[in-house]
Coordinates of C-alpha atoms and ligand atoms in Angstrom, one line a residue:
X1 CA 113.9 108.4 92.9
X2 CA 112.0 105.6 91.3
X3 CA 112.3 105.0 87.5
X4 CA 108.7 103.9 87.1
X5 CA 107.5 107.4 88.4
X6 CA 108.7 109.0 85.2
X7 CA 107.4 106.2 83.1
X8 CA 104.1 106.9 84.8
X9 CA 104.5 110.6 83.6
X10 CA 105.1 109.3 80.1
X11 CA 101.8 107.4 80.3
X12 CA 100.0 110.8 80.2
X13 CA 100.5 111.0 76.4
X14 CA 104.0 112.3 77.1
X15 CA 106.6 109.8 75.9
X16 CA 109.2 112.6 76.2
X17 CA 109.2 112.1 80.0
X18 CA 110.1 108.4 80.3
X19 CA 112.9 107.6 82.7
X20 CA 115.2 106.6 79.7
X21 CA 114.8 110.2 78.5
X22 CA 115.2 111.8 81.9
X23 CA 118.2 109.8 83.2
X24 CA 120.7 111.7 80.9
X25 CA 119.2 115.0 82.3
X26 CA 119.7 113.9 85.9
X27 CA 123.3 113.0 85.1
X28 CA 123.8 116.3 83.2
X29 CA 122.8 118.4 86.2
X30 CA 125.0 116.5 88.7
X31 CA 128.6 116.6 89.8
X32 CA 129.0 113.7 92.2
X33 CA 132.0 114.2 94.4
X34 CA 134.1 111.1 95.0
X35 CA 132.8 109.5 98.3
X36 CA 135.5 109.4 101.0
X37 CA 134.5 106.1 102.5
X38 CA 134.2 102.7 100.9
X39 CA 130.6 101.9 101.8
X40 CA 129.4 105.2 100.3
X41 CA 131.6 104.6 97.2
X42 CA 130.0 101.1 96.7
X43 CA 126.5 102.7 96.7
X44 CA 127.0 105.0 93.7
X45 CA 127.5 103.8 90.2
X46 CA 128.6 106.0 87.3
X47 CA 125.7 104.6 85.3
X48 CA 123.3 106.7 87.4
X49 CA 125.4 109.8 88.4
X50 CA 127.0 112.7 86.5
X51 CA 130.4 113.9 87.5
X52 CA 130.7 117.1 85.5
X53 CA 127.4 118.8 86.0
X54 CA 126.8 122.1 87.8
X55 CA 125.1 120.8 91.0
X56 CA 127.5 119.2 93.5
X57 CA 126.4 116.2 95.4
X58 CA 128.3 114.6 98.3
X59 CA 128.0 112.4 101.3
X60 CA 128.3 113.9 104.9
X61 CA 131.8 113.9 106.4
X62 CA 130.2 114.0 109.9
X63 CA 127.2 112.4 111.5
X64 CA 125.3 111.9 114.8
X65 CA 125.6 108.6 116.6
X66 CA 121.9 108.4 116.6
X67 CA 121.8 108.4 112.8
X68 CA 123.4 105.0 112.7
X69 CA 121.4 103.6 115.6
X70 CA 118.1 104.5 113.8
X71 CA 119.4 103.2 110.5
X72 CA 120.1 99.8 112.1
X73 CA 116.8 99.8 114.0
X74 CA 114.9 100.4 110.7
X75 CA 116.9 97.7 109.0
X76 CA 116.1 95.1 111.6
X77 CA 112.5 96.0 112.1
X78 CA 111.8 96.0 108.4
X79 CA 113.9 92.9 107.7
X80 CA 115.8 94.8 105.0
X81 CA 119.3 94.6 106.2
X82 CA 121.1 95.6 103.0
X83 CA 121.0 99.1 101.7
X84 CA 119.7 99.6 98.1
X85 CA 122.4 98.9 95.5
X86 CA 122.4 102.5 94.3
X87 CA 119.4 104.5 95.7
X88 CA 119.6 106.8 92.6
X89 CA 119.3 103.9 90.1
X90 CA 115.5 104.0 90.1
X91 CA 115.0 101.6 93.1
X92 CA 115.5 103.0 96.5
X93 CA 113.5 100.7 98.8
X94 CA 115.5 100.1 101.9
X95 CA 117.5 102.3 104.3
X96 CA 120.6 104.3 103.6
X97 CA 122.5 107.6 104.1
X98 CA 121.6 109.9 101.2
X99 CA 123.7 112.3 99.2
X100 CA 123.0 116.0 99.7
X101 CA 123.8 119.1 97.7
X102 CA 126.7 120.3 99.8
X103 CA 129.6 121.3 97.7
X104 CA 132.7 119.9 99.5
X105 CA 135.1 120.5 96.7
X106 CA 135.0 123.9 95.1
X107 CA 133.0 126.2 97.4
X108 CA 133.6 123.9 100.4
X109 CA 130.9 123.6 102.9
X110 CA 128.3 125.6 101.0
X111 CA 125.0 124.6 99.4
X112 CA 125.1 123.9 95.7
X113 CA 121.8 125.1 94.1
X114 CA 120.3 126.7 91.0
X115 CA 121.7 130.2 91.9
X116 CA 125.2 129.1 92.6
X117 CA 125.4 126.4 90.0
X118 CA 123.5 127.6 87.0
X119 CA 122.9 131.4 87.4
X120 CA 126.2 132.7 88.9
X121 CA 128.4 131.3 86.1
X122 CA 126.1 132.7 83.4
X123 CA 125.8 136.2 84.8
X124 CA 128.2 137.7 82.3
X125 CA 126.3 136.4 79.3
X126 CA 125.3 139.1 76.9
X127 CA 121.9 137.4 76.4
X128 CA 120.9 137.3 80.1
X129 CA 119.4 140.2 82.1
X130 CA 118.1 139.6 85.6
X131 CA 115.6 142.0 87.0
X132 CA 115.6 141.8 90.8
X133 CA 112.7 142.8 93.0
X134 CA 110.4 142.5 90.0
X135 CA 107.1 140.6 89.8
X136 CA 105.7 139.4 86.5
X137 CA 102.1 140.6 86.7
X138 CA 100.8 139.3 83.4
X139 CA 101.7 137.5 80.2
X140 CA 100.7 139.6 77.3
X141 CA 98.6 137.6 74.9
X142 CA 97.7 138.7 71.4
X143 CA 95.3 136.4 69.7
X144 CA 96.4 133.5 71.9
X145 CA 100.1 134.2 71.2
X146 CA 102.4 135.2 74.1
X147 CA 104.2 138.3 72.9
X148 CA 105.7 139.5 76.2
X149 CA 105.1 140.1 79.9
X150 CA 104.1 142.9 82.1
X151 CA 106.3 143.4 85.2
X152 CA 106.1 145.5 88.4
X153 CA 109.3 147.1 89.6
X154 CA 109.4 149.6 92.4
X155 CA 105.7 150.4 92.0
X156 CA 105.9 151.0 88.2
X157 CA 104.5 148.7 85.6
X158 CA 106.7 147.9 82.5
X159 CA 106.1 145.8 79.4
X160 CA 108.8 143.5 78.1
X161 CA 108.3 142.2 74.6
X162 CA 109.7 138.8 73.6
X163 CA 111.3 137.8 70.3
X164 CA 110.9 134.1 70.8
X165 CA 108.8 132.7 73.6
X166 CA 107.9 133.3 77.2
X167 CA 108.9 130.6 79.8
X168 CA 107.1 130.8 83.1
X169 CA 109.1 129.2 86.0
X170 CA 107.2 130.7 88.9
X171 CA 106.8 127.4 90.8
X172 CA 103.8 125.4 91.9
X173 CA 102.0 128.5 93.4
X174 CA 103.3 131.3 91.1
X175 CA 102.8 129.6 87.7
X176 CA 99.1 128.9 88.0
X177 CA 98.6 132.3 89.5
X178 CA 100.4 134.0 86.6
X179 CA 98.4 132.0 84.0
X180 CA 95.2 132.9 85.7
X181 CA 96.1 136.5 86.0
X182 CA 96.8 136.4 82.2
X183 CA 93.4 135.0 81.4
X184 CA 94.3 131.3 81.1
X185 CA 92.2 129.1 83.3
X186 CA 88.8 128.1 84.5
X187 CA 86.3 130.7 83.2
X188 CA 84.3 130.7 86.4
X189 CA 87.3 131.2 88.6
X190 CA 88.6 134.0 86.4
X191 CA 85.2 135.7 86.2
X192 CA 85.0 135.7 90.0
X193 CA 88.4 137.2 90.2
X194 CA 87.6 139.9 87.7
X195 CA 89.9 138.6 85.0
X196 CA 88.7 138.2 81.4
X197 CA 89.1 134.6 80.2
X198 CA 91.1 134.4 77.0
X199 CA 92.1 130.7 77.0
X200 CA 89.6 128.5 78.9
X201 CA 91.3 125.6 80.7
X202 CA 89.7 124.4 83.9
X203 CA 92.8 122.3 84.9
X204 CA 95.0 125.4 85.7
X205 CA 95.6 125.5 89.4
X206 CA 94.1 122.1 90.1
X207 CA 95.9 118.8 91.0
X208 CA 98.0 120.4 93.7
X209 CA 99.9 117.6 95.5
X210 CA 102.5 117.5 98.3
X211 CA 104.1 114.8 100.4
X212 CA 102.4 114.9 103.7
X213 CA 104.6 114.4 106.9
X214 CA 103.8 113.2 110.3
X215 CA 106.5 112.2 112.8
X216 CA 107.5 110.0 115.7
X217 CA 109.4 111.7 118.4
X218 CA 112.2 110.1 120.5
X219 CA 114.2 111.3 123.5
X220 CA 117.9 110.6 123.7
X221 CA 119.7 109.6 126.9
X222 CA 121.3 112.3 129.1
X223 CA 124.7 113.2 127.5
X224 CA 123.8 112.1 124.0
X225 CA 123.1 114.9 121.7
X226 CA 121.2 115.9 118.5
X227 CA 121.1 119.4 116.9
X228 CA 118.8 120.5 119.8
X229 CA 121.7 121.3 122.1
X230 CA 124.4 121.8 119.5
X231 CA 124.2 125.7 119.6
X232 CA 124.5 125.7 123.4
X233 CA 127.1 122.9 123.6
X234 CA 130.5 123.7 125.1
X235 CA 131.9 122.3 121.8
X236 CA 130.1 124.7 119.6
X237 CA 132.9 127.2 119.4
X238 CA 135.3 124.4 118.3
X239 CA 132.7 123.4 115.7
X240 CA 132.5 127.0 114.4
X241 CA 136.3 127.2 114.2
X242 CA 136.4 123.9 112.4
X243 CA 133.9 125.2 109.9
X244 CA 135.8 128.5 109.4
X245 CA 139.1 126.7 108.9
X246 CA 138.2 123.5 107.0
X247 CA 134.6 124.0 106.0
X248 CA 133.9 120.6 107.5
X249 CA 132.2 119.1 110.6
X250 CA 128.7 119.5 112.1
X251 CA 128.1 122.9 110.5
X252 CA 128.6 121.4 107.1
X253 CA 126.3 118.5 107.9
X254 CA 123.0 117.8 106.0
X255 CA 120.5 115.4 107.5
X256 CA 120.5 112.4 105.2
X257 CA 119.6 109.3 107.1
X258 CA 116.5 107.9 105.4
X259 CA 114.7 105.0 103.9
X260 CA 111.7 104.0 101.8
X261 CA 109.2 101.1 102.2
X262 CA 106.2 99.8 100.3
X263 CA 103.0 100.5 102.1
X264 CA 101.9 97.0 101.3
X265 CA 104.6 95.7 103.7
X266 CA 103.1 97.8 106.6
X267 CA 99.4 96.9 106.6
X268 CA 97.3 93.8 106.7
X269 CA 95.7 92.6 103.4
X270 CA 92.2 93.7 104.5
X271 CA 93.5 97.2 105.4
X272 CA 95.1 97.6 102.0
X273 CA 92.0 96.4 100.2
X274 CA 89.9 98.9 102.1
X275 CA 92.3 101.8 101.2
X276 CA 92.1 100.7 97.5
X277 CA 88.3 100.5 97.7
X278 CA 88.3 104.1 99.1
X279 CA 90.4 105.4 96.3
X280 CA 88.4 103.6 93.7
X281 CA 85.3 105.3 95.1
X282 CA 86.8 108.8 94.7
X283 CA 84.7 111.1 92.5
X284 CA 86.8 112.0 89.4
X285 CA 85.7 114.5 86.9
X286 CA 88.5 113.9 84.3
X287 CA 90.2 111.0 82.7
X288 CA 93.5 112.5 83.9
X289 CA 92.4 112.3 87.5
X290 CA 91.1 108.8 87.0
X291 CA 94.4 107.7 85.5
X292 CA 96.4 109.4 88.3
X293 CA 94.5 107.4 90.9
X294 CA 95.0 104.2 89.0
X295 CA 98.7 104.9 89.3
X296 CA 98.3 105.6 93.1
X297 CA 96.5 102.2 93.5
X298 CA 99.3 100.4 91.6
X299 CA 101.8 101.9 94.0
X300 CA 99.8 100.7 96.9
X301 CA 99.6 97.2 95.6
X302 CA 103.2 96.9 94.6
X303 CA 105.6 95.1 96.9
X304 CA 108.5 97.1 95.5
X305 CA 106.9 100.6 95.6
X306 CA 108.8 103.2 97.6
X307 CA 105.5 104.5 99.0
X308 CA 106.6 105.8 102.4
X309 CA 109.7 107.8 103.2
X310 CA 111.3 107.8 106.6
X311 CA 113.7 110.7 107.3
X312 CA 115.7 111.4 110.5
X313 CA 115.2 115.0 111.5
X314 CA 118.0 115.5 114.0
X315 CA 116.0 117.8 116.3
X316 CA 112.6 117.9 118.0
X317 CA 109.5 118.7 115.9
X318 CA 106.7 120.5 117.6
X319 CA 103.6 120.2 115.4
X320 CA 101.3 121.7 118.0
X321 CA 103.0 125.1 117.6
X322 CA 104.8 124.6 114.3
X323 CA 101.7 123.9 112.1
X324 CA 100.4 127.4 112.4
X325 CA 103.7 129.1 112.7
X326 CA 106.5 127.2 111.1
X327 CA 109.3 129.2 112.7
X328 CA 108.2 127.3 115.9
X329 CA 108.3 123.8 114.2
X330 CA 111.6 122.8 115.7
X331 CA 110.7 124.2 119.1
X332 CA 112.8 125.9 121.7
X333 CA 115.3 123.8 123.5
X334 CA 115.6 124.0 127.3
X335 CA 119.0 123.2 128.8
X336 CA 117.5 120.9 131.5
X337 CA 115.8 118.7 128.8
X338 CA 117.3 115.7 127.1
X339 CA 117.9 116.2 123.3
X340 CA 115.3 114.8 121.0
X341 CA 115.1 113.6 117.4
X342 CA 112.0 113.3 115.1
X343 CA 111.5 110.6 112.7
X344 CA 109.6 112.1 109.8
X345 CA 107.2 109.8 108.0
X346 CA 106.3 111.1 104.6
X347 CA 103.6 109.7 102.2
X348 CA 105.0 109.7 98.6
X349 CA 101.9 109.0 96.6
X350 CA 98.9 110.6 98.4
X351 CA 95.4 110.4 96.9
X352 CA 94.5 113.9 98.3
X353 CA 94.5 116.8 95.9
X354 CA 94.4 120.5 96.4
X355 CA 94.1 123.7 94.4
X356 CA 95.9 127.1 93.9
X357 CA 93.6 129.8 92.4
X358 CA 93.5 133.6 92.3
X359 CA 90.7 135.4 93.9
X360 CA 91.5 138.9 92.6
X361 CA 93.1 140.4 89.5
X362 CA 95.8 142.1 91.8
X363 CA 99.1 140.3 91.1
X364 CA 100.5 141.4 94.5
X365 CA 97.8 139.5 96.4
X366 CA 98.6 135.9 97.2
X367 CA 96.5 133.3 95.5
X368 CA 94.2 131.1 97.6
X369 CA 96.0 127.8 98.4
X370 CA 94.0 124.8 99.5
X371 CA 96.6 122.0 99.8
X372 CA 94.0 119.4 100.5
X373 CA 96.2 117.7 103.0
X374 CA 94.7 114.4 104.2
X375 CA 91.4 115.2 102.5
X376 CA 91.4 111.6 101.2
X377 CA 90.6 109.1 104.0
X378 CA 93.0 106.5 102.4
X379 CA 95.9 108.9 103.1
X380 CA 95.0 109.2 106.8
X381 CA 95.1 105.4 107.1
X382 CA 98.3 105.1 105.0
X383 CA 100.1 107.7 107.1
X384 CA 98.8 106.1 110.4
X385 CA 100.1 102.7 109.3
X386 CA 103.5 104.2 108.4
X387 CA 103.7 106.0 111.7
X388 CA 102.9 102.8 113.5
X389 CA 105.9 101.1 111.8
X390 CA 108.2 103.9 112.8
X391 CA 107.0 103.6 116.4
X392 CA 108.0 100.0 116.4
X393 CA 111.5 100.7 115.1
X394 CA 111.9 103.3 117.8
X395 CA 110.7 100.9 120.5
X396 CA 113.4 98.5 119.5
X397 CA 115.9 101.3 120.4
X398 CA 114.2 101.7 123.8
X399 CA 114.3 97.9 124.4
X400 CA 118.0 97.9 123.5
X401 CA 118.7 100.7 125.9
X402 CA 120.0 103.0 123.1
X403 CA 117.5 105.9 123.8
X404 CA 115.5 107.1 126.7
X405 CA 112.0 106.8 125.3
X406 CA 109.5 107.2 122.5
X407 CA 107.8 110.6 123.1
X408 CA 104.8 110.1 120.8
X409 CA 102.4 108.7 119.6
X410 CA 100.9 105.5 121.1
X411 CA 101.4 103.0 118.4
X412 CA 100.1 99.9 120.1
X413 CA 96.6 100.1 118.9
X414 CA 95.2 98.9 115.5
X415 CA 94.9 101.0 112.4
X416 CA 91.2 101.6 112.9
X417 CA 92.0 103.1 116.3
X418 CA 90.7 106.6 116.4
X419 CA 93.7 107.9 118.4
X420 CA 96.3 107.0 115.8
X421 CA 94.3 108.6 113.0
X422 CA 93.6 111.6 115.1
X423 CA 97.3 111.8 115.9
X424 CA 98.3 112.0 112.2
X425 CA 95.6 114.5 111.5
X426 CA 96.8 116.8 114.3
X427 CA 100.5 116.2 113.8
X428 CA 101.2 116.7 110.1
X429 CA 102.6 119.2 107.8
X430 CA 103.5 119.4 104.0
X431 CA 107.0 118.4 103.0
X432 CA 107.3 121.6 100.9
X433 CA 107.1 119.3 97.8
X434 CA 104.3 121.0 96.0
X435 CA 103.8 120.0 92.4
X436 CA 101.2 119.5 89.7
X437 CA 99.2 122.7 89.3
X438 CA 100.1 123.1 85.6
X439 CA 100.3 119.4 84.8
X440 CA 101.7 117.9 81.7
X441 CA 98.8 116.7 79.5
X442 CA 96.2 118.9 81.2
X443 CA 97.7 122.4 81.2
X444 CA 100.9 121.9 79.1
X445 CA 101.7 119.4 76.4
X446 CA 104.7 117.0 76.4
X447 CA 107.0 119.9 75.3
X448 CA 105.7 122.0 78.2
X449 CA 103.8 124.4 75.8
X450 CA 100.7 125.8 77.4
X451 CA 97.7 124.3 75.6
X452 CA 95.8 126.8 73.5
X453 CA 98.6 129.4 73.5
X454 CA 101.5 129.8 71.2
X455 CA 104.9 130.9 72.4
X456 CA 104.4 130.1 76.1
X457 CA 105.8 127.3 78.2
X458 CA 105.9 126.4 81.9
X459 CA 109.1 124.9 83.3
X460 CA 109.0 124.1 87.0
X461 CA 107.6 121.6 89.5
X462 CA 104.0 122.6 88.6
X463 CA 104.3 120.5 85.4
X464 CA 104.8 117.2 87.2
X465 CA 101.7 115.3 86.2
X466 CA 101.8 112.9 89.2
X467 CA 103.8 112.4 92.3
X468 CA 107.3 111.0 92.6
X469 CA 108.9 109.1 95.5
X470 CA 111.8 111.5 96.2
X471 CA 112.5 115.0 97.4
X472 CA 111.7 117.1 94.4
X473 CA 114.7 119.2 93.6
X474 CA 116.8 116.7 91.6
X475 CA 113.8 116.1 89.4
X476 CA 113.2 119.9 89.0
X477 CA 116.8 120.2 87.7
X478 CA 116.3 117.2 85.4
X479 CA 113.0 118.7 84.1
X480 CA 114.7 122.0 83.4
X481 CA 117.5 120.2 81.5
X482 CA 114.9 118.2 79.6
X483 CA 113.0 121.3 78.8
X484 CA 116.2 122.9 77.4
X485 CA 116.5 119.9 75.0
X486 CA 112.8 120.1 74.0
X487 CA 113.1 123.9 73.3
X488 CA 116.2 123.2 71.1
X489 CA 114.4 120.4 69.5
X490 CA 111.5 122.6 68.6
X491 CA 114.0 125.0 67.1
X492 CA 114.2 128.7 67.7
X493 CA 113.5 129.5 64.1
X494 CA 110.8 126.9 64.0
X495 CA 108.9 128.1 67.0
X496 CA 109.5 131.7 66.0
X497 CA 108.3 131.1 62.5
X498 CA 105.3 129.1 63.7
X499 CA 104.0 132.1 65.7
X500 CA 102.7 133.7 62.4
X501 CA 103.0 137.0 60.7
X502 CA 100.8 139.0 63.1
X503 CA 103.3 138.3 65.9
X504 CA 106.3 139.5 63.9
X505 CA 104.6 142.9 63.6
X506 CA 105.0 143.3 67.4
X507 CA 108.6 142.3 67.6
Ligands
FAD1 C1 111.5 125.1 103.0 C2 111.7 124.1 101.9 C3 112.6 123.1 102.0 C4 112.8 122.2 101.0 N1 113.7 121.2 101.1 C5 114.0 120.4 100.0 C6 115.0 119.4 100.1 O1 115.6 119.2 101.1 N2 115.2 118.6 99.0 C7 114.5 118.8 97.9 O2 114.7 118.0 96.9 N3 113.5 119.7 97.8 C8 113.3 120.5 98.8 N4 112.3 121.5 98.7 C9 111.5 121.5 97.5 C10 112.2 122.3 96.4 O3 112.8 123.5 96.9 C11 111.1 122.7 95.3 O4 110.5 121.5 94.8 C12 111.8 123.4 94.2 O5 112.4 124.6 94.6 C13 110.7 123.8 93.1 O6 111.3 124.5 92.1 P1 110.5 125.4 91.1 O7 111.5 125.9 90.1 O8 109.3 124.7 90.7 O9 109.9 126.6 92.0 P2 110.6 127.6 93.0 O10 111.9 127.1 93.5 O11 109.6 128.0 94.0 O12 110.9 128.9 92.1 C14 109.9 129.8 91.7 C15 110.5 131.2 91.7 O13 109.6 132.0 91.0 C16 109.4 133.2 91.7 N5 108.1 133.8 91.3 C17 106.9 133.3 91.6 N6 106.0 134.1 91.0 C18 106.6 135.1 90.4 C19 106.2 136.2 89.6 N7 104.9 136.5 89.3 N8 107.2 137.1 89.1 C20 108.5 136.8 89.4 N9 108.9 135.8 90.1 C21 108.0 134.9 90.6 C22 109.5 132.8 93.2 O14 109.8 133.9 94.0 C23 110.6 131.7 93.1 O15 111.8 132.3 93.3 C24 112.1 122.4 99.8 C25 111.2 123.4 99.6 C26 111.0 124.3 100.7 C27 110.1 125.5 100.5

């Protein structure tokens, strides 16, 4: 993560979200497990990590040989031989092996996540009731005050009244959908969907962002392996036994070889200037959008911005089949083939924007999602340039005889070359890092309260006002911890009292 990303959030009239305010929340959510080896231990400082939080973080206790080879190839091709001091300090430019959320201490070899870390230990609380297989179909508004929700359970609709406030945490797709179903959104979109507009706000469901991925494929030498052949390997039974007895080994491994580079280091000055000009020419309808793009341009110009993420995916990636059917993304492995690895190339600050909107008042119908992937020409060029660099790093492995070959694409042509741009357009997918559809300053205020409504907040990735250079989950936990602080700061009594006498009548 990069500290300036959260300072950029704060620049949207939301000083509550500066990195100095969020760092304690990152730490509060984390339980860093003591690294087993010295190099890993040197790369984490207690200044930036929690050791008593609910989410366990740990380093792998096993790795593929190719992980290290690629790490070294990236270091030498980029000229950045040292790993970042602590990649979680707010500066992660360079190449390193990342922490993952595998619990290697308490529930050994299992994933540590919101369900296991936050929910399970709270299940016995008297003030918690979880309704499974239940869809919230509407927030009940009474004179612009959220007084409860309607839910669907086993085909029946029920109303649940609130004594304090409603908090929507339905994610980047579900939260704007729920607001729109409840009459909060763009009047034209609500009218077309047959929903009465109670609180006009054209920003709901706009500003969808994701990190876009393309990848460079490489083929290993005969006898070397990735996860492609692991399930059919003669050693697999031993790996299974190892996992069952010690909860260690390949089956407790999480891919974590990665690195970040500034885009500025990957393109010629003239190419960078052209991308910036293209972004400056973007038609913007709001000050918010204009400010966002100014931040994107600053990231492009900066020699220290972690603009591009490189991530080793220890298996083949087949975009041609996987884009339309993601169950086929990692392809079928044939025993006669050599194992493959994909080097994912992920743009962290895209200029493209998408939308999530309802088209019907039926809560059981999915909203229409237009992710807007690569809709901005500057993103196509940025991704092509980043792929080109990855190709060069892979070629150094071919030259050194470490791998059999680079599978795709051809990276020897210039950035303007049609084939490279076509390659990234045809070989790309979202990183599942959707954010921004109920953005701070546009849809919610700095305390995550929905604008124009009392007693309603949104707390999830949809409130991120601009992109971050990181996989999102750690920030989602930090945002939730920060939201808890803000809710307490507002005061139960205060917020309750502020709702006014007409609300009390309903409670
Ligand atoms: C396949 C995949 C892989 C990922 N890998 C990583 C990774 O390796 N590292 C990382 O950092 N991040 C990763 N992410 C991203 C990360 O999981 C998300 O950013 C994060 O989960 C977002 O959290 P959230 O609370 O905003 O939303 P969500 O986790 O999506 O939670 C929203 C919940 O609300 C429920 N919901 C929605 N609407 C309603 C409704 N009307 N009524 C009731 N319930 C509703 C949904 O079912 C869902 O359970 C990945 C995401 C995906 C999809």
